[in-house]
Coordinates of C-alpha atoms and ligand atoms in Angstrom, one line a residue:
X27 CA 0.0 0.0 0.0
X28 CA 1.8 3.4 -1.0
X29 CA 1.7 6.4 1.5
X30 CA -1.4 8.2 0.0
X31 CA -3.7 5.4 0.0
X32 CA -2.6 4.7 3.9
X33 CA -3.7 8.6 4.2
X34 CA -7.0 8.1 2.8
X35 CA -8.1 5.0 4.5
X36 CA -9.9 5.5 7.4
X37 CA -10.8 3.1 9.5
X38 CA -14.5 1.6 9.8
X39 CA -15.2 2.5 13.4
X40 CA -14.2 5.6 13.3
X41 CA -16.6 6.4 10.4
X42 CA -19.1 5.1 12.8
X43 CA -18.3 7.4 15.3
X44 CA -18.5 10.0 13.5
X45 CA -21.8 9.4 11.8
X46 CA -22.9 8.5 14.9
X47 CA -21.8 11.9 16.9
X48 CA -23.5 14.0 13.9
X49 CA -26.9 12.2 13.9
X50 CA -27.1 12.9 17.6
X51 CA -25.9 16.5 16.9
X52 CA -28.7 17.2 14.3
X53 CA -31.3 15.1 16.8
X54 CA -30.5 18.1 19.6
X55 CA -30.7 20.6 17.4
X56 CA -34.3 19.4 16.1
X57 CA -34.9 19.3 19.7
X58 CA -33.9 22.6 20.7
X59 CA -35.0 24.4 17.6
X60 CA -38.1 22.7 16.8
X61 CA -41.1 25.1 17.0
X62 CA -42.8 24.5 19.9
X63 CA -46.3 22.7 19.5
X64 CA -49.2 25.1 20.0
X65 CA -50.5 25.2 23.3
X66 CA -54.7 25.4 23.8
X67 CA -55.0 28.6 25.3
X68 CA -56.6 28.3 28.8
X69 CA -60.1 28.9 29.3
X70 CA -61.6 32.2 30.4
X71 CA -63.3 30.8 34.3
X72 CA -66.4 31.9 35.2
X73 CA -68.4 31.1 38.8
X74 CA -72.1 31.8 38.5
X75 CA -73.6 31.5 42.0
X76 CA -77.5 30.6 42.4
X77 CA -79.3 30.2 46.3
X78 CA -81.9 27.5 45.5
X79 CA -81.0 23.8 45.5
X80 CA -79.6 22.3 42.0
X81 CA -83.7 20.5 41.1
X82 CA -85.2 24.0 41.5
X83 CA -85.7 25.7 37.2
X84 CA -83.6 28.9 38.7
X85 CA -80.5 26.2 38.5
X86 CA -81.7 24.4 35.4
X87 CA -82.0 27.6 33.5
X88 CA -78.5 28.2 35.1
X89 CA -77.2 24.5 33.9
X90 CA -78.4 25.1 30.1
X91 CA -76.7 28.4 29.7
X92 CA -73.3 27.2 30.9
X93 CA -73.9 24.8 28.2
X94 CA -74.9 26.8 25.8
X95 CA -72.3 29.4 26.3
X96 CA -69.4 26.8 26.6
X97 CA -70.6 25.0 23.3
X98 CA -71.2 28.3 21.6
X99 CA -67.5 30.0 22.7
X100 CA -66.1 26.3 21.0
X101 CA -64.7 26.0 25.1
X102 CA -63.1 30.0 24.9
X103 CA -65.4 30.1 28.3
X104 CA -65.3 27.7 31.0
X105 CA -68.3 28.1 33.9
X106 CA -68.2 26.4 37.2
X107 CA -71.7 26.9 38.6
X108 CA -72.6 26.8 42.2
X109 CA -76.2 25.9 42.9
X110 CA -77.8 25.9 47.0
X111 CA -76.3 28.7 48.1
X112 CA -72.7 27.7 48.1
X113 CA -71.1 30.3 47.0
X114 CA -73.7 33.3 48.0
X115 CA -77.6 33.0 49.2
X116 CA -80.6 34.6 48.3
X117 CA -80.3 37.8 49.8
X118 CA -76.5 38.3 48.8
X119 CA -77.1 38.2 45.3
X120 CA -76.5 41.5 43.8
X121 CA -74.1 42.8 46.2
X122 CA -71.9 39.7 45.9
X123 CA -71.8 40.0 42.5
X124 CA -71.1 43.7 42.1
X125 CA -68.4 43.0 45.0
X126 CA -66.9 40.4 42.9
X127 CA -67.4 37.6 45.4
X128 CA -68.9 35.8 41.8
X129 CA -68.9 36.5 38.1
X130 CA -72.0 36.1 37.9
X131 CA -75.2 35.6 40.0
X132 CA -78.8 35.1 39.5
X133 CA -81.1 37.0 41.7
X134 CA -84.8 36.7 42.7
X135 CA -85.9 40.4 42.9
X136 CA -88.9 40.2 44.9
X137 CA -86.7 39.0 48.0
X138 CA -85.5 43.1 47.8
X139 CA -88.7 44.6 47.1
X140 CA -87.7 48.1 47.6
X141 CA -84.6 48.0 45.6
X142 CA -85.9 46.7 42.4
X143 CA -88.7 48.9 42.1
X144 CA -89.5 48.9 38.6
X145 CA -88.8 45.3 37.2
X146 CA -90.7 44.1 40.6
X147 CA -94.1 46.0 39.3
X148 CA -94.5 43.0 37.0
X149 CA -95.3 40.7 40.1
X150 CA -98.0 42.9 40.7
X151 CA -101.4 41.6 40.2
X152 CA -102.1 42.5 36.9
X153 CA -102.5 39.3 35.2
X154 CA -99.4 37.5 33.6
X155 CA -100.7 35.1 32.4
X156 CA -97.7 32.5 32.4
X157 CA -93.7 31.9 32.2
X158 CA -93.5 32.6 28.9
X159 CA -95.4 36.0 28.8
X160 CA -94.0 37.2 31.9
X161 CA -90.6 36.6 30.7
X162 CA -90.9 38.4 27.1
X163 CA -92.9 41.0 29.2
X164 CA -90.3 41.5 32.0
X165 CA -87.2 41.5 29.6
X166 CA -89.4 44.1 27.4
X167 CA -89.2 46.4 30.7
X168 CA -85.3 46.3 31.3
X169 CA -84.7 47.4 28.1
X170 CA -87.1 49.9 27.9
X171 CA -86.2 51.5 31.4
X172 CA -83.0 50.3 32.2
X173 CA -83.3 50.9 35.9
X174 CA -80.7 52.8 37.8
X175 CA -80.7 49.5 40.4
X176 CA -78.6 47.3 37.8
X177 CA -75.9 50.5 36.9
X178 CA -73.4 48.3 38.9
X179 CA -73.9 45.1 37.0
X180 CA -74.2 43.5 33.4
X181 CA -77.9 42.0 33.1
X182 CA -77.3 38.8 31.1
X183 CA -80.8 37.5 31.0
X184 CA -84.3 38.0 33.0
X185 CA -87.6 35.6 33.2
X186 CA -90.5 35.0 34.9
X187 CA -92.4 32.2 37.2
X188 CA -95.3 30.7 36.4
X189 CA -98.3 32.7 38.7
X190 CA -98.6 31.9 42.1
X191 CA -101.0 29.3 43.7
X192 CA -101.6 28.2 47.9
X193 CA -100.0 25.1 48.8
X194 CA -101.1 23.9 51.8
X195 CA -101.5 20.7 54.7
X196 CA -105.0 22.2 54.9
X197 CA -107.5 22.4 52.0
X198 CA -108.1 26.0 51.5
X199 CA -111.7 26.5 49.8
X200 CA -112.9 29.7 50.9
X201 CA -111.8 33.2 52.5
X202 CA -113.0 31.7 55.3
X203 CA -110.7 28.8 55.6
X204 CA -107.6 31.0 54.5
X205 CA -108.1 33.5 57.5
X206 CA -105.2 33.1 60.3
X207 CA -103.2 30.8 58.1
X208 CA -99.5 30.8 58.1
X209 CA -98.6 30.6 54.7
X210 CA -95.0 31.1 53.2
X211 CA -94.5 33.8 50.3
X212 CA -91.5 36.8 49.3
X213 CA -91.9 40.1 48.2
X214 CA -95.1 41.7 46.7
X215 CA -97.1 38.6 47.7
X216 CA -96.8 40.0 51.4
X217 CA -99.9 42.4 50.7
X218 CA -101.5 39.6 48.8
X219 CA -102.1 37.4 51.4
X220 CA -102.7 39.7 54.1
X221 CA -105.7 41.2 51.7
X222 CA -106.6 37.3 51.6
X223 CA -106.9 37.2 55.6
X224 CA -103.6 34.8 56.0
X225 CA -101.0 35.2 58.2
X226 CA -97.6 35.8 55.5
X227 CA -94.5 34.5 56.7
X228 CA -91.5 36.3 54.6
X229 CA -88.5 34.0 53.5
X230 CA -86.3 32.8 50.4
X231 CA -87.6 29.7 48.4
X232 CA -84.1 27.7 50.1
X233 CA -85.6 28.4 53.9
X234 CA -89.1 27.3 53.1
X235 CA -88.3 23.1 53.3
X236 CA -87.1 23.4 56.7
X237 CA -89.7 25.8 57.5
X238 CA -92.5 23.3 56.5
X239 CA -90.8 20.6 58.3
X240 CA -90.6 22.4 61.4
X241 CA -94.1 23.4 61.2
X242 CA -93.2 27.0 61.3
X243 CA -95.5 27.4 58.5
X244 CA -98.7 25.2 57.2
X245 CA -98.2 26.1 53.1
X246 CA -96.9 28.3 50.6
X247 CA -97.4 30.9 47.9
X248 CA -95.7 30.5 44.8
X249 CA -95.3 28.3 41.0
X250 CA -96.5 25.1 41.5
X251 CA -93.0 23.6 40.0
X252 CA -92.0 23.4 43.5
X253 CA -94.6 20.9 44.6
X254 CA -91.9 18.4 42.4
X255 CA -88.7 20.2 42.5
X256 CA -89.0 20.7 46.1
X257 CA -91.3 17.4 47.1
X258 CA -93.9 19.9 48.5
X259 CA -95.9 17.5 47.4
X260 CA -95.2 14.8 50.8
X261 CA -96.4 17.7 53.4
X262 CA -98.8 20.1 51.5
X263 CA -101.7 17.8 49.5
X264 CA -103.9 20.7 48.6
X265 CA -103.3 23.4 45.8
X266 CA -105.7 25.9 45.6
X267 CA -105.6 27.5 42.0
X268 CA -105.5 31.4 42.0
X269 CA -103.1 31.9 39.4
X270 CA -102.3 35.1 40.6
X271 CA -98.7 36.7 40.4
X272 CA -95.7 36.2 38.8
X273 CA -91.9 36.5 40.6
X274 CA -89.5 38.3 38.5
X275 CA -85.8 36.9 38.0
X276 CA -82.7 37.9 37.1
X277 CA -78.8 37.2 36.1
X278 CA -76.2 39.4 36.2
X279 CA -72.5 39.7 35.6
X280 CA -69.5 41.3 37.6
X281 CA -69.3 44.4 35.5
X282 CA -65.5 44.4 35.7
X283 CA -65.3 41.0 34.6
X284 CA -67.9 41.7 31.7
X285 CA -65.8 44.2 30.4
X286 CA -62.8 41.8 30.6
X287 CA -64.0 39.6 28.2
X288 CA -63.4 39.9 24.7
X289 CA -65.3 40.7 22.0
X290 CA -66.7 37.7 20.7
X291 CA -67.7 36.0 23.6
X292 CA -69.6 39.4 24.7
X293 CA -71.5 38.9 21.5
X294 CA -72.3 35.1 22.1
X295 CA -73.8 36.0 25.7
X296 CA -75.6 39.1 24.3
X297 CA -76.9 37.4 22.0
X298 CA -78.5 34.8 24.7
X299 CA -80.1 37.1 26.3
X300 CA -83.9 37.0 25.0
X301 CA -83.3 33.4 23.9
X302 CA -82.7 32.4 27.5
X303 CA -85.4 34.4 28.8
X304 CA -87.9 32.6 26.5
X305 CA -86.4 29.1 27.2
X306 CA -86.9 30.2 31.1
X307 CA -90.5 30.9 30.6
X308 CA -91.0 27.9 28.7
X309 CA -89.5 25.1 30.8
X310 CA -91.2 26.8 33.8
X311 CA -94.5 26.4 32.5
X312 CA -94.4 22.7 31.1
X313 CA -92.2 22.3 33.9
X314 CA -95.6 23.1 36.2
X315 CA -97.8 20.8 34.2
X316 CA -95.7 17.7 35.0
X317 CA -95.3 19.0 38.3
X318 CA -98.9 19.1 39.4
X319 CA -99.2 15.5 37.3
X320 CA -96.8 14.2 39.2
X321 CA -98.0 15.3 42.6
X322 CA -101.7 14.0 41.9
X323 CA -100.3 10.7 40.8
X324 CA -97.5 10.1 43.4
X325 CA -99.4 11.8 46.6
X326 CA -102.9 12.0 46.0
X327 CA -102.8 15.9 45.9
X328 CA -105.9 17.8 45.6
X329 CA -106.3 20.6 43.2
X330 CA -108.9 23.1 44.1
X331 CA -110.6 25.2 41.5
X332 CA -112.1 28.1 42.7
X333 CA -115.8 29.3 41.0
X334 CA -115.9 32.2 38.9
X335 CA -117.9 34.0 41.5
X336 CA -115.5 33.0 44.4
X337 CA -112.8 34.4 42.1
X338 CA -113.9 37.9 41.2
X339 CA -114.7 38.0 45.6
X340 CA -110.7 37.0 46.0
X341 CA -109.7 39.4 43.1
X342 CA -112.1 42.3 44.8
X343 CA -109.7 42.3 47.4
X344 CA -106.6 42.6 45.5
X345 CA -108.0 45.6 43.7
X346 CA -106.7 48.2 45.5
X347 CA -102.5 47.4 45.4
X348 CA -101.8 48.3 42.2
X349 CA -103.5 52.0 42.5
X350 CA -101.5 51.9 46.0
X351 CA -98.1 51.5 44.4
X352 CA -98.6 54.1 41.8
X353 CA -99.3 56.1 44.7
X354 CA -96.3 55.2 46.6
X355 CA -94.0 55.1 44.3
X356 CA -95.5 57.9 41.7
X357 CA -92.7 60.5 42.9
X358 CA -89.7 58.6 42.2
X359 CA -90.9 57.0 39.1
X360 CA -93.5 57.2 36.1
X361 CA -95.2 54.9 38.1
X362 CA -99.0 54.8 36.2
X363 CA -96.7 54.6 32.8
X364 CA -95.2 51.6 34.2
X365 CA -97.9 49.6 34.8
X366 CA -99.4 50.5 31.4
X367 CA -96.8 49.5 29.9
X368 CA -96.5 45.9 31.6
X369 CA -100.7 45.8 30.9
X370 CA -99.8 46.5 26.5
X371 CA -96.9 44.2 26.8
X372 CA -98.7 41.3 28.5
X373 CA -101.4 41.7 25.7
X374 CA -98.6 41.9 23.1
X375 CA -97.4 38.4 23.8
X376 CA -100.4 37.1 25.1
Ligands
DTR426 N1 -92.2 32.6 43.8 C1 -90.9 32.9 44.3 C2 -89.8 32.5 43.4 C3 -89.6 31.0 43.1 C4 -90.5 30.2 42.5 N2 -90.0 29.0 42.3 C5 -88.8 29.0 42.9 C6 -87.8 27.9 43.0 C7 -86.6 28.2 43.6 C8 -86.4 29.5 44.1 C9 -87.3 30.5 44.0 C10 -88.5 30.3 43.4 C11 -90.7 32.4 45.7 O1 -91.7 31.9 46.2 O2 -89.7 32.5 46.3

């Protein structure tokens, strides 16, 4: 072998090694200077506190627009919601909120009668005929007024109950056997019992299965859906049929945390709000049919109808509460416009 040829022979192993050491060089650098694989941006979290237990339709309504909104953001929005009170109660709704204590919370207004003034007019006795109505009705009124009590907050959505009938342990067939009664109700429906003769006992929906149990009370005033939701139904087997008032609802958002969001999400929630409202109003009143179904079938409850002429004597004595809140409240607020304007809405949708 001459010189040159032992120059250029190198041996096998060495090749190897070297083949070897570049591979693992180029493998590194892949490593290190691959682009790194996109990451799913987290979630935007939301808390949405409610104060009745998860059965009752304020936390269905709740549970479908988490859904709705998650689905519709393609997961942009993720809500943890907190039904029973857990994260605030009934009465710590809108301050809570507006305190940022939770994103979002959804409020009975009749359990503040005095701050809500003119969204609470609709659960005067004027007539709503159902969910549904009220709903379109009482969303109609926010926008049209846009009360000074919500400045704080974002309104994301309002509806209605279905109008309020007695439950009781007693059948209640008469003025007569209503007089001295303790009966459960919130808000408005204060005056309306007392016109009736009972005896109204003020607390939230969430204190009322205790208060029944403890015989602290012998019925209630409310939507029927409870009789179910709540199992009414075991302790009070009479429901005497008035139909008389709706309760007005609503959900609203942290306004800091609203404005926080960006803008497509804003436009999916906006865009829920009459939708929900009608959905509300709509579950809530098939939601009572199957209720009071359910009750005769499983508990034997009664259901009292009340004779037209036994009506127009039980809606005598409501007659003078509406013309006393326009006079209360005819200083602060267009108060006789108000209630025209719920009467032309409810005939609108009716
Ligand atoms: N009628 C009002 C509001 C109401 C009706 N059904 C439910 C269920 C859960 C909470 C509140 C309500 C009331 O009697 O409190």
């Amino acid at each position: 072998m001459n010189r040159t040829a032992r120059q250029t022979l190198i041996p096998i192993p060495i090749l190897t090694l070297f083949s070897l050491t570049l591979s693992f060089l180029f493998l590194i650098s892949a490593i290190c200077f691959a682009p790194a694989p996109a990451e799913a941006a987290d979630p935007i979290r939301l808390n949405y506190a409610n104060f009745p237990p998860a059965p009752t339709f304020p936390c269905v309504q709740m549970e479908r627009w988490k859904e709705e909104v998650e689905k519709r953001t393609a997961g942009k929005v993720a809500i943890k919601t907190f039904p029973g009170g857990t994260l605030l109660g009934a009465k710590d709704m809108m301050d809570g909120v507006i305190a940022g204590q939770a994103d979002i919370g959804c409020l009975c207004m009749a359990y503040q009668p005095g701050r809500f003034i003119i969204t609470n007019a609709t659960s005067l006795p004027l007539d709503i005929p159902n969910a549904k109505v009220g709903s379109r009705v009482l969303w109609d009124l926010y926008n049209q007024y846009k009360p000074e009590s919500f400045a704080k907050v974002k309104v994301l959505t309002m509806f209605t109950t279905a109008p309020a009938n007695i439950m009781s342990q007693k059948p209640v067939r008469s003025l007569e056997d209503i007089r001295g009664l303790d009966l459960r109700a919130s808000g408005g429906a204060a005056q309306i019992l007392k016109a009736w003769g009972a005896n109204q006992v003020g607390m939230p929906m969430s204190a009322t299965p205790e208060a029944l149990q403890k015989g602290v009370v012998q019925g209630l005033f409310s939507s029927l859906e409870v009789m179910k939701d709540l199992k009414f139904a075991e302790t009070c087997r009479y429901v005497t049929m008035t139909d008389t008032v709706i309760y007005p609802f609503a959900v609203v958002m942290n306004m800091d945390r609203w404005n926080a969001l960006p803008d497509d999400v804003k436009a999916v929630i906006e865009g829920m709000g009459t939708e929900q409202s009608e959905w509300t109003g709509d579950y809530m009143d098939n939601h009572v049919k199957d209720s009071m179904e359910w009750s005769e079938k499983t508990h034997d409850v009664e259901s009292i109808t009340l004779t037209d002429e036994q009506k127009a004597q039980w809606n005598e004595k409501l007659s003078p509460i509406v013309q006393s809140w326009i006079d209360e409240n005819k200083g602060a607020y267009p108060a006789e416009k108000i209630v025209e304007d719920i009467r032309t809405l409810t005939q609108k949708y009716e």
